[in-house]
PDB file of C-alpha atoms in Angstrom:
ATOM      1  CA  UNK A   1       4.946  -7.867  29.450  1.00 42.00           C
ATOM      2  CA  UNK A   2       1.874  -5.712  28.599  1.00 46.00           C
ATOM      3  CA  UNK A   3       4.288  -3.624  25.735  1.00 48.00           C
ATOM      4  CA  UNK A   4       5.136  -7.215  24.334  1.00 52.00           C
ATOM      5  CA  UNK A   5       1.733  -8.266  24.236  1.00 48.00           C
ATOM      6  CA  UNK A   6       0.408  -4.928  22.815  1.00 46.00           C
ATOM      7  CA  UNK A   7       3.930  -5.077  20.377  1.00 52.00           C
ATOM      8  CA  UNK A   8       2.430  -8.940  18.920  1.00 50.00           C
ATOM      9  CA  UNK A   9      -0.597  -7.694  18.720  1.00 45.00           C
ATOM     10  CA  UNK A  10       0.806  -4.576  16.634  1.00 47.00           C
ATOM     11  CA  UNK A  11       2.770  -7.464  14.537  1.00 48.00           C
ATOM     12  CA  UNK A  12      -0.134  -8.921  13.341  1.00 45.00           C
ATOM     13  CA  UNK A  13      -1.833  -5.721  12.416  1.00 42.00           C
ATOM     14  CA  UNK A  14       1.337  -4.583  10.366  1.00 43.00           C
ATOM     15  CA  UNK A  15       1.687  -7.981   8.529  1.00 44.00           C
ATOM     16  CA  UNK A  16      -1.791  -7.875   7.929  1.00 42.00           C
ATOM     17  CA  UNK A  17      -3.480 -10.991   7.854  1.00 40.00           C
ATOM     18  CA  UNK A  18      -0.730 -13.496   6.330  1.00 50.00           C
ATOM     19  CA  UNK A  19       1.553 -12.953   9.551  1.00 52.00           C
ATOM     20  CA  UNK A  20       3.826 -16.148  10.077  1.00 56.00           C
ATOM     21  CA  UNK A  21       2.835 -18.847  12.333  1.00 81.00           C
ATOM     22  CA  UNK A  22       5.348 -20.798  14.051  1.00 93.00           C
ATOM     23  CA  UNK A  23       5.883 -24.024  15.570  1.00 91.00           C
ATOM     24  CA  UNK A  24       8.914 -23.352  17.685  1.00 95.00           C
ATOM     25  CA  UNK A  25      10.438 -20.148  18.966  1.00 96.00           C
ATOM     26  CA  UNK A  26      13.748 -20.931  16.837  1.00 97.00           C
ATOM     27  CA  UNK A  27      11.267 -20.958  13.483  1.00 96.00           C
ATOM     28  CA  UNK A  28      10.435 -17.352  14.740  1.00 97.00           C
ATOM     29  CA  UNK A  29      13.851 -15.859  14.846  1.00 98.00           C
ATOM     30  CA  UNK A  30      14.659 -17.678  11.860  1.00 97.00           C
ATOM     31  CA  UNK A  31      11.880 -16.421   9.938  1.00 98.00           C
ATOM     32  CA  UNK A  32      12.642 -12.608  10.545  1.00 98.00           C
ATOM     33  CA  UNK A  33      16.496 -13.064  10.126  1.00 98.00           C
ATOM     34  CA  UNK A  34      15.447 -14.685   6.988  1.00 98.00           C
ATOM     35  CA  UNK A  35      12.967 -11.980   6.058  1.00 98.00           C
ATOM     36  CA  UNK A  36      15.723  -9.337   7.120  1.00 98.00           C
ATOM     37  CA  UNK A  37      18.341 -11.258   4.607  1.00 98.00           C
ATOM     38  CA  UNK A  38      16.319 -10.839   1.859  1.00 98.00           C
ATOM     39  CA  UNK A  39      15.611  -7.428   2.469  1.00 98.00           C
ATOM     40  CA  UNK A  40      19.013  -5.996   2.584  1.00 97.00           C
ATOM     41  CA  UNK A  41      20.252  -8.237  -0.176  1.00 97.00           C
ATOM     42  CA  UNK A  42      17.552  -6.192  -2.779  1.00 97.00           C
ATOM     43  CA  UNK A  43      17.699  -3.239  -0.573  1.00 98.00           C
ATOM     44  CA  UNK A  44      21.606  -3.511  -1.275  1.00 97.00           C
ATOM     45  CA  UNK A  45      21.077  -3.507  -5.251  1.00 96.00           C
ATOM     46  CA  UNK A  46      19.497  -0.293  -5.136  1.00 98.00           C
ATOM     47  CA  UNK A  47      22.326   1.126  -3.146  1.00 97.00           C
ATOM     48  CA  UNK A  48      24.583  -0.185  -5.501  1.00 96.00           C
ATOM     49  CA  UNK A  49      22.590   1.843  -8.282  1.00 97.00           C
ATOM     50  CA  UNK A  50      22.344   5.076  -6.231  1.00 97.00           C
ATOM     51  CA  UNK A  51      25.833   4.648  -5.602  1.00 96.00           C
ATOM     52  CA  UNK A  52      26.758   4.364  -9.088  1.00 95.00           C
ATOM     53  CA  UNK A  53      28.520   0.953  -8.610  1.00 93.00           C
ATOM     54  CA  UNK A  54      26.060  -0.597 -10.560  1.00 95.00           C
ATOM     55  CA  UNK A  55      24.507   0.671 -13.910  1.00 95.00           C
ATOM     56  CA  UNK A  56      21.072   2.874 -13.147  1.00 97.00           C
ATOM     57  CA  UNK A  57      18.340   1.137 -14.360  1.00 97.00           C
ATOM     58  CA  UNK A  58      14.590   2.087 -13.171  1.00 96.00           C
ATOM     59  CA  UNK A  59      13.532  -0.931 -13.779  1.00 97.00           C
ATOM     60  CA  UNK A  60      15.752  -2.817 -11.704  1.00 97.00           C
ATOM     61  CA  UNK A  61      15.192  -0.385  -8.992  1.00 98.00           C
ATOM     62  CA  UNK A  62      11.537  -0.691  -9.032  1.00 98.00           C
ATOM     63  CA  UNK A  63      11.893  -4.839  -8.461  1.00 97.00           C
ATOM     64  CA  UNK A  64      13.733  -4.319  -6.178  1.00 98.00           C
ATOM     65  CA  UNK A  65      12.033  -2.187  -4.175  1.00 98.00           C
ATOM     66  CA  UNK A  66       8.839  -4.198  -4.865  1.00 98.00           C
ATOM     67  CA  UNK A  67      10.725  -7.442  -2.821  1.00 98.00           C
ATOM     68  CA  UNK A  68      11.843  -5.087  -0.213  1.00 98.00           C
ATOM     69  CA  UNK A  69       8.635  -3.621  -0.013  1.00 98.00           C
ATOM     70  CA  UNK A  70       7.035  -6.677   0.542  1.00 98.00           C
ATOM     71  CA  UNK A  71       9.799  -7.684   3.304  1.00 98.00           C
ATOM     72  CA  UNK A  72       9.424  -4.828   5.316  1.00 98.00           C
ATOM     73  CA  UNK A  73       6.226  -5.820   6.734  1.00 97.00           C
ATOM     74  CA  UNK A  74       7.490  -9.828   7.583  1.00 97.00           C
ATOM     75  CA  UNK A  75      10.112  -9.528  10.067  1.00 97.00           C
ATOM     76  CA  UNK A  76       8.328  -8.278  12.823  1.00 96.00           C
ATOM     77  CA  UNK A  77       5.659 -11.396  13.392  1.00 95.00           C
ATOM     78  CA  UNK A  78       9.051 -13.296  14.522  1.00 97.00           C
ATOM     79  CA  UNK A  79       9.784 -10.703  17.544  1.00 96.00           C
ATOM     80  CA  UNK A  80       7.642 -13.270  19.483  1.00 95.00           C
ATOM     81  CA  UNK A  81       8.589 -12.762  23.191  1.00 94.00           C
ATOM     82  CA  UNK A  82       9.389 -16.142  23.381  1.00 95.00           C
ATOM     83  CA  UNK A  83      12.134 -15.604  21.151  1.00 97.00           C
ATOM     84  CA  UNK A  84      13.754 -13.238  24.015  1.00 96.00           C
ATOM     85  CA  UNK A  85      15.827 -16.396  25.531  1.00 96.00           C
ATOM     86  CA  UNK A  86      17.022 -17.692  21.618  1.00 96.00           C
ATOM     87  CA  UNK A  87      20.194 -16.502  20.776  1.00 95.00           C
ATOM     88  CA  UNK A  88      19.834 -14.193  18.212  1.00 97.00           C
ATOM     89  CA  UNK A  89      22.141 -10.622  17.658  1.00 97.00           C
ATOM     90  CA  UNK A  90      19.050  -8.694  19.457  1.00 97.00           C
ATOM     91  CA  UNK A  91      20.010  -6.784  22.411  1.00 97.00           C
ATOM     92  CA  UNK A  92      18.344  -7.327  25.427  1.00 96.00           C
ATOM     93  CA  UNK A  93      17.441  -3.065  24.928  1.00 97.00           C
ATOM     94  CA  UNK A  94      15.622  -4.541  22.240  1.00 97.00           C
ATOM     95  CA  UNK A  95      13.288  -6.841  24.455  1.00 97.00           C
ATOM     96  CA  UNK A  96      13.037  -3.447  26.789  1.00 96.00           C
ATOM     97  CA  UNK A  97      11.728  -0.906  24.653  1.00 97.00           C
ATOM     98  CA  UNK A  98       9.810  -2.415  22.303  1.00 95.00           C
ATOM     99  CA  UNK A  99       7.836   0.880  21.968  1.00 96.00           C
ATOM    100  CA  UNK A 100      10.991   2.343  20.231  1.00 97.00           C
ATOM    101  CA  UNK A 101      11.457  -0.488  18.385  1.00 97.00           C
ATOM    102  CA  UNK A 102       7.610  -0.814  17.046  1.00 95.00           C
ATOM    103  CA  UNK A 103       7.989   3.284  16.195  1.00 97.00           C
ATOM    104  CA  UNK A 104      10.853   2.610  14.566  1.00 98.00           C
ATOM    105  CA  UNK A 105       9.406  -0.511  12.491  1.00 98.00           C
ATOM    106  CA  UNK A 106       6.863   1.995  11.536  1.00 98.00           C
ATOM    107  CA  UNK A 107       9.315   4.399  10.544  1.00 98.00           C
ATOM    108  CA  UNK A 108      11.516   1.961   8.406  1.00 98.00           C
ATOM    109  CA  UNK A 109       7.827   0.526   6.573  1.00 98.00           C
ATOM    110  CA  UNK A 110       6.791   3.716   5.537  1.00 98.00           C
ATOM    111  CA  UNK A 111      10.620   5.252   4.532  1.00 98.00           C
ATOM    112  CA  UNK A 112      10.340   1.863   2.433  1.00 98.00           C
ATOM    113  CA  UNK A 113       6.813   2.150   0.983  1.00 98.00           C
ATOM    114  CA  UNK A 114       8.308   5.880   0.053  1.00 98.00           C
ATOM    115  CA  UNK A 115      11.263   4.602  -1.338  1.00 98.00           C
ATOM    116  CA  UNK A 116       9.370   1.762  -3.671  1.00 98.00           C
ATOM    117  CA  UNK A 117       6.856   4.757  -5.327  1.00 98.00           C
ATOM    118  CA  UNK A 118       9.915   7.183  -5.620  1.00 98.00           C
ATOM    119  CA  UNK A 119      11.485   4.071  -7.996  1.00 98.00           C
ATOM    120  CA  UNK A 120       8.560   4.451 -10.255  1.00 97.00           C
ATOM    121  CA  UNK A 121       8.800   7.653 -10.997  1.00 97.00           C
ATOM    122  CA  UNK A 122      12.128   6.490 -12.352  1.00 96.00           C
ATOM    123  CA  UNK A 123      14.202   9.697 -10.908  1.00 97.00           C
ATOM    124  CA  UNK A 124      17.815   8.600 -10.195  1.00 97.00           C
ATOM    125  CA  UNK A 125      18.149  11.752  -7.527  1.00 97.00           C
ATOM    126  CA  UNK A 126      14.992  11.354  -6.311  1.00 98.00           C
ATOM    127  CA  UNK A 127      15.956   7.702  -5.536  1.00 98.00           C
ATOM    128  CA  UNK A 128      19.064   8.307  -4.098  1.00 98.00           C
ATOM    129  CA  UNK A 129      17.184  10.871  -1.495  1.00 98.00           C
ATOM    130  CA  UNK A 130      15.092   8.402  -1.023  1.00 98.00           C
ATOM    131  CA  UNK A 131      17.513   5.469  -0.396  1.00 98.00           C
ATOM    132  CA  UNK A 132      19.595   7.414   2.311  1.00 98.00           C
ATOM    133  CA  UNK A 133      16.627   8.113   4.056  1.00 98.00           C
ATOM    134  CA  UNK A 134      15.448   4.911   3.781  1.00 98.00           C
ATOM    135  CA  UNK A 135      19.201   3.356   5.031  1.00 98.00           C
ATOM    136  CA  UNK A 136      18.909   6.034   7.837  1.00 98.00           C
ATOM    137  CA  UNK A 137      15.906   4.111   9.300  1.00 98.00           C
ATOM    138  CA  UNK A 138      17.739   0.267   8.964  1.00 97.00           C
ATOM    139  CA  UNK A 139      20.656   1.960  10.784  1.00 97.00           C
ATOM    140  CA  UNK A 140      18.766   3.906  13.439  1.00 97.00           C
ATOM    141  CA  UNK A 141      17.527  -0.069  15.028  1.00 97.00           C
ATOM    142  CA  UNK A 142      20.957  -1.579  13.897  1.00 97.00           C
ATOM    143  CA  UNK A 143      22.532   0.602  16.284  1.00 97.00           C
ATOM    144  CA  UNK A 144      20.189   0.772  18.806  1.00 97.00           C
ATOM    145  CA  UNK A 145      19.092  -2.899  19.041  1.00 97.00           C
ATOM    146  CA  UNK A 146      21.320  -5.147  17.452  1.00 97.00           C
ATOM    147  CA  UNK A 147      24.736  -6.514  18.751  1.00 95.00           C
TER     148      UNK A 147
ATOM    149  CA  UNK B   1      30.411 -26.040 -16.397  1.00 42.00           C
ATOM    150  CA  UNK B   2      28.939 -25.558 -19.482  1.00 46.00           C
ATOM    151  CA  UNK B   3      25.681 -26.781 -17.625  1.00 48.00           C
ATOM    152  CA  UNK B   4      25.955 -24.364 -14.856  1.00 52.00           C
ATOM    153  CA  UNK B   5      26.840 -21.460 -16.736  1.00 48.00           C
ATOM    154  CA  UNK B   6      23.596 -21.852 -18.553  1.00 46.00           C
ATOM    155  CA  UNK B   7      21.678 -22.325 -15.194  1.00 52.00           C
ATOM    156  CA  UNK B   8      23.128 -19.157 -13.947  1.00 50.00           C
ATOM    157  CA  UNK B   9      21.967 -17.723 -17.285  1.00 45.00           C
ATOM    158  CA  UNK B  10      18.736 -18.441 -16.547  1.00 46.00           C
ATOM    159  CA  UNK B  11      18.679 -17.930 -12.845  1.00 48.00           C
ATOM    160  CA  UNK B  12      18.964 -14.348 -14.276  1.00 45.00           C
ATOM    161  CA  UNK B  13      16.329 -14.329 -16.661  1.00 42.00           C
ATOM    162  CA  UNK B  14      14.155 -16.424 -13.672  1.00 43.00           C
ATOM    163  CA  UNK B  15      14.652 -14.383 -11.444  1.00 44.00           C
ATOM    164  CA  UNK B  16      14.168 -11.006 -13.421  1.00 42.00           C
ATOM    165  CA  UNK B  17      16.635  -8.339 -13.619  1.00 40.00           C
ATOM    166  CA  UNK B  18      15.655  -8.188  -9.910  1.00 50.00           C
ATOM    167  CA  UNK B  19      18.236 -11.329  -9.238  1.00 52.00           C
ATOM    168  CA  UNK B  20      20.487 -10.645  -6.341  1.00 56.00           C
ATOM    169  CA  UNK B  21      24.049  -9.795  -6.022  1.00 81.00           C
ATOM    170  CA  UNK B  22      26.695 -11.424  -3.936  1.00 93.00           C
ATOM    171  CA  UNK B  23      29.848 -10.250  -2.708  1.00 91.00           C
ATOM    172  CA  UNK B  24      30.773 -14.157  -1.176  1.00 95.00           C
ATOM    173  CA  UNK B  25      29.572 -17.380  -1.757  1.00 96.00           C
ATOM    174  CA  UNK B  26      28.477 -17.813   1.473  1.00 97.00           C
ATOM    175  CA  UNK B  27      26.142 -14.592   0.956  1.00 96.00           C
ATOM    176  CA  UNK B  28      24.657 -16.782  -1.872  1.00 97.00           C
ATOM    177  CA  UNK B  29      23.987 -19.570   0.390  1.00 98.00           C
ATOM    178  CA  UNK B  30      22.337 -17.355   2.542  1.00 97.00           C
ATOM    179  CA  UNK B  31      20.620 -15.855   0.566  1.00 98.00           C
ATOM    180  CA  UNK B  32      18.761 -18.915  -1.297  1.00 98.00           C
ATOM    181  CA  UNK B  33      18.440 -20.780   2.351  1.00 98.00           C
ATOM    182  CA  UNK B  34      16.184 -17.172   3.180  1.00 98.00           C
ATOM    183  CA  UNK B  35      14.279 -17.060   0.661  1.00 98.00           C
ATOM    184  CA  UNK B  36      13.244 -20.950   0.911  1.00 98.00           C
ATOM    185  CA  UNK B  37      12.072 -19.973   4.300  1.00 98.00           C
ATOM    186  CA  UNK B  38      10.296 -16.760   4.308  1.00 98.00           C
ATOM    187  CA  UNK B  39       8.626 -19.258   1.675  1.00 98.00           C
ATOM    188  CA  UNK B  40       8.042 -22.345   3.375  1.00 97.00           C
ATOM    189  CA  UNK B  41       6.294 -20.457   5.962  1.00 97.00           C
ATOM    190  CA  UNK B  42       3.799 -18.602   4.446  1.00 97.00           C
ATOM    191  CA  UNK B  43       3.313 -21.850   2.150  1.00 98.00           C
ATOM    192  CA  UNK B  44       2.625 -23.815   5.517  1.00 97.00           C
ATOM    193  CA  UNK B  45      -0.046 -20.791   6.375  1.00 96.00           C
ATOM    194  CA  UNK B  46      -1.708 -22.055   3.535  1.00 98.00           C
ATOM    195  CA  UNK B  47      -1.320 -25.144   4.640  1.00 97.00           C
ATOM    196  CA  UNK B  48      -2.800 -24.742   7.787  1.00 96.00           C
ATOM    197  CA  UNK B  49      -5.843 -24.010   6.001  1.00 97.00           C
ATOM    198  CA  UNK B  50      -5.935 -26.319   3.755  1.00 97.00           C
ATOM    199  CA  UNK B  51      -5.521 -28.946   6.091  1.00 96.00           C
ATOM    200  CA  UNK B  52      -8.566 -27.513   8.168  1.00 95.00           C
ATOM    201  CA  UNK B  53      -5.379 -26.791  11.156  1.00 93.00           C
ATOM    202  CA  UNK B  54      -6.285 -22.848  10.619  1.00 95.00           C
ATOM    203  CA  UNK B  55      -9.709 -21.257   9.655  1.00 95.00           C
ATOM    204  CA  UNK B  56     -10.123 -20.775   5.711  1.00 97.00           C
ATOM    205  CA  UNK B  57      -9.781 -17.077   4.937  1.00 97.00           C
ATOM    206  CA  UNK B  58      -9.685 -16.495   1.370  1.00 96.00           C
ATOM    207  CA  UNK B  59      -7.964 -13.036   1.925  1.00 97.00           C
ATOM    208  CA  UNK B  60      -5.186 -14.657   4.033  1.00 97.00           C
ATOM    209  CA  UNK B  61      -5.045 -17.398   1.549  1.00 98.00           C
ATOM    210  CA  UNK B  62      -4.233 -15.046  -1.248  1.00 98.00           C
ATOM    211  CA  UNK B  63      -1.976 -12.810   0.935  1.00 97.00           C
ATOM    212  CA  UNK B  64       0.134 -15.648   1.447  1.00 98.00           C
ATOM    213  CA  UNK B  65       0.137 -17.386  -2.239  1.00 98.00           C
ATOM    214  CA  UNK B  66       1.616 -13.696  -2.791  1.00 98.00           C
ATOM    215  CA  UNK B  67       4.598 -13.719  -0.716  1.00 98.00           C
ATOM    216  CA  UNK B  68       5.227 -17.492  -1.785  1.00 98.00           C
ATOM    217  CA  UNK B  69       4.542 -16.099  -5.507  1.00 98.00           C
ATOM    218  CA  UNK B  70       7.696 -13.502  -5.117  1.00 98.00           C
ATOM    219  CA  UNK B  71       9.932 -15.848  -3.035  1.00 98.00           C
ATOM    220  CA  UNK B  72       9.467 -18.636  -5.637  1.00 98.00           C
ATOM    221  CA  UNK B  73      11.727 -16.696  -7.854  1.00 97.00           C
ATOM    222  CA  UNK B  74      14.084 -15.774  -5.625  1.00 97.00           C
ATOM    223  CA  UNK B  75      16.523 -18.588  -4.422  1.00 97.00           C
ATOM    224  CA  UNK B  76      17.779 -19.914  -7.940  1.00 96.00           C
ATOM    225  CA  UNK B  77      20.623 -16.848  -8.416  1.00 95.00           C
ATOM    226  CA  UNK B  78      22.060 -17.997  -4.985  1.00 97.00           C
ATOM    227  CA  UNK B  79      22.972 -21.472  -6.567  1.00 96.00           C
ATOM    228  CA  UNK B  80      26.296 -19.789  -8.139  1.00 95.00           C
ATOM    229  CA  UNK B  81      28.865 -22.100  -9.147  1.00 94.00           C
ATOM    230  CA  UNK B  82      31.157 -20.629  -6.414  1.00 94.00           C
ATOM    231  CA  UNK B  83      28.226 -21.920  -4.019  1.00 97.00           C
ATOM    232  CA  UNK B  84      29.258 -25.831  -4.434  1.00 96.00           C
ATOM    233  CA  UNK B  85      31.870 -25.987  -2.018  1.00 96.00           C
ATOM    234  CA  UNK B  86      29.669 -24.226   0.592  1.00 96.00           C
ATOM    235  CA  UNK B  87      28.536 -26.701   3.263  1.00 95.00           C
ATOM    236  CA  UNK B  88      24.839 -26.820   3.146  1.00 97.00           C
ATOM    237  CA  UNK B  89      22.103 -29.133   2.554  1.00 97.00           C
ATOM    238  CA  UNK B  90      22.490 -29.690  -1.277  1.00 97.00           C
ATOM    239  CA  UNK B  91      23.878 -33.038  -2.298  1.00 97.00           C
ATOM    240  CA  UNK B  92      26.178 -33.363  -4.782  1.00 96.00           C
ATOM    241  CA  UNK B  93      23.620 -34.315  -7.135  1.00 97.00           C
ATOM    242  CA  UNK B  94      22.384 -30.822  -7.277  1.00 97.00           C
ATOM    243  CA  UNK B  95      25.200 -29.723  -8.636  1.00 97.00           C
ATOM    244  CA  UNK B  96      25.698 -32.633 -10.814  1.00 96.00           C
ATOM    245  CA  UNK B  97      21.881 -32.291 -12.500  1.00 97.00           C
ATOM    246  CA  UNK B  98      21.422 -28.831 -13.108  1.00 95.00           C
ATOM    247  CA  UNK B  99      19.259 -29.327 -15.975  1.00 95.00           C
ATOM    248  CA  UNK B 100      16.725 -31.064 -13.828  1.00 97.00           C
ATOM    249  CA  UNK B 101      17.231 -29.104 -10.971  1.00 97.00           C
ATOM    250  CA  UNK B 102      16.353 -26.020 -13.069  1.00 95.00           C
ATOM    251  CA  UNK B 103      13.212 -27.772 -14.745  1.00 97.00           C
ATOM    252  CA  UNK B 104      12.241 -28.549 -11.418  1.00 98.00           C
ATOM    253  CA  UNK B 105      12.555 -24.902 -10.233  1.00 98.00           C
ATOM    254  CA  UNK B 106      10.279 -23.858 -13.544  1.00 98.00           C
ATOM    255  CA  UNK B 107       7.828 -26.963 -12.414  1.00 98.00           C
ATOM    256  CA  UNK B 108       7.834 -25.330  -8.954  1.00 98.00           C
ATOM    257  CA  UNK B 109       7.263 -21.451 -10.027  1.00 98.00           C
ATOM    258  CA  UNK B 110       4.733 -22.471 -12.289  1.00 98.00           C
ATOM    259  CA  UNK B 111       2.755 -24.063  -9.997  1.00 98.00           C
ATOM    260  CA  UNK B 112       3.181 -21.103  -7.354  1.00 98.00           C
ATOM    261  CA  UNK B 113       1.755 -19.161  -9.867  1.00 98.00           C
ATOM    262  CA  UNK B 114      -1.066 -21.497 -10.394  1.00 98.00           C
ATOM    263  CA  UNK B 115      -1.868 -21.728  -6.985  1.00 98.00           C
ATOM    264  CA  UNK B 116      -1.338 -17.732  -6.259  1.00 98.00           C
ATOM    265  CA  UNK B 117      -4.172 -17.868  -9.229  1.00 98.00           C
ATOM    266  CA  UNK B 118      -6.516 -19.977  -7.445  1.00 98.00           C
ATOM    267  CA  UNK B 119      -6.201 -18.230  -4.425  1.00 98.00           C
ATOM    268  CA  UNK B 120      -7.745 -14.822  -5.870  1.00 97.00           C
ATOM    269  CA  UNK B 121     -10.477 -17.476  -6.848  1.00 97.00           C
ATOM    270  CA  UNK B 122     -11.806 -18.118  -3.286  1.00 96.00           C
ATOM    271  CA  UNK B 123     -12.496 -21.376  -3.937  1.00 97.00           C
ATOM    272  CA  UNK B 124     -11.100 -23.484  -1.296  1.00 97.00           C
ATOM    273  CA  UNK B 125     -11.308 -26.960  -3.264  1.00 98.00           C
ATOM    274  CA  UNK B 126      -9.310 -25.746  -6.504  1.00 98.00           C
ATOM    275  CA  UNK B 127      -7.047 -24.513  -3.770  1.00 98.00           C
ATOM    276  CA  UNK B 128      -6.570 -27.823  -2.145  1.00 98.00           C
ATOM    277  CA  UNK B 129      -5.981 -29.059  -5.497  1.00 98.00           C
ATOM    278  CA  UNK B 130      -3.554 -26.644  -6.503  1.00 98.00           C
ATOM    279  CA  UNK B 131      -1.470 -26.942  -2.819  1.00 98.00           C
ATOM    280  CA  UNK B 132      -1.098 -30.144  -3.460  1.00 98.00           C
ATOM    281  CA  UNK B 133       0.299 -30.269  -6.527  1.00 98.00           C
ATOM    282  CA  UNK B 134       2.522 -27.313  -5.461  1.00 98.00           C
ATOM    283  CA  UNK B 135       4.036 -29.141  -2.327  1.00 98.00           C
ATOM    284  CA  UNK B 136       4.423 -32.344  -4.751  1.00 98.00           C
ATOM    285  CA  UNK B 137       6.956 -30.019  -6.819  1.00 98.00           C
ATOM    286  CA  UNK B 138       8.608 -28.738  -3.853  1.00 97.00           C
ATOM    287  CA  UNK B 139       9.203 -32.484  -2.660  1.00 97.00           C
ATOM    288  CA  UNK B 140      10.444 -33.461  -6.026  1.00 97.00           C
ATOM    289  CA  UNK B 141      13.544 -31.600  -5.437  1.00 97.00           C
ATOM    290  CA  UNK B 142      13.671 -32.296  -1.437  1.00 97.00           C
ATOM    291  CA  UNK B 143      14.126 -35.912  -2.421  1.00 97.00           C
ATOM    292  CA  UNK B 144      16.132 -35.626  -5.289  1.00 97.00           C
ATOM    293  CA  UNK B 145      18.948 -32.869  -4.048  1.00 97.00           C
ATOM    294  CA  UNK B 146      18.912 -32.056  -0.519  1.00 97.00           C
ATOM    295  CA  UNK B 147      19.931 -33.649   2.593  1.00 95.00           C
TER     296      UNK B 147
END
């Protein structure tokens, strides 16, 4: 209970001041799923650049990473611990270490806040080193912490 | 078709060459449904203050009006054509109107903006004023083209 407590309290301070408020724990899980769907969808169109399945385009990139940016920092406000009993793809391991899961929140932010000022210098291999480090950090949680 | 071929046109120029990417119709859906509520809540977190429910901070205010700002231009690209005969809230109408529906959505991200403008203002009248007639553009459509 404490690490939950100590985990909202860390939500607030990494969503800075506009965290989400929420009237039921359902609004909560749907917030950072929503938050989360967002993210990967722009997150996605810069793998399709770095991939070269899409057209480079540094401009592109750099929106994108400007929405995903801004993303990173939402999702975590709706890991209320009331939102342990809502069905959600979370693994209870989640809801267990959320130590891990707060480092690696950190981790995934600042991979992200990398990624978005690599995009501006508008260096396609820089990007891409980026990106994969970036995806590395998504995938690290994924595996750990969500069914 | 001719109608919603030119709203897709524009959903691109909307939404920047930022707009998102779908690999399935029902990732569209998704998609737009996300973005409405990442937001709808931080536009209730103004709100809240607003409506004296939450302390006035004009930092949190502005933080807010920013997120709203970005999200306003999101949801348009996920109203592909390919989206109609995806169960969701939109009535037929929607689909049927597209011309309003997309002067609607401009009515709606300008006012965002204006109220994202007022914000950085501090002044918590003009951003009464400007909520207001934000959430009156956001019920326009409501009433008009969803369930």
């Amino acid at each position: 209970m404490k690490t939950r407590v100590l985990f909202a309290a860390a939500a607030l301070v990494l969503s800075g001041a506009a965290h989400a408020q929420f009237q039921k724990p359902e609004d909560a899980v749907r917030y950072r799923q929503s938050a989360f769907a967002v993210m990967g969808n722009h997150f996605s169109r810069i793998g399709a650049m770095v991939q070269g399945k899409a057209p480079f385009d540094a401009k592109v990139a750099q929106e994108n990473a400007a929405i995903v940016l801004m993303m990173s920092k939402l999702p975590w406000a709706g890991f209320t611990p009331e939102t342990e009993r809502i069905k959600s793809r979370a693994k209870p391991e989640l809801w267990a270490e959320m130590d891990k899961v707060r480092a690696g929140a950190d981790k995934m932010m600042k991979a992200v806040a990398d990624l978005e000022a690599t995009t501006r210098t508008g260096n396609l291999d820089a990007i891409k080193k980026s990106f994969g480090e970036t995806a590395a950090t998504c995938k690290a949680c994924h595996d750990a912490y969500r069914e």
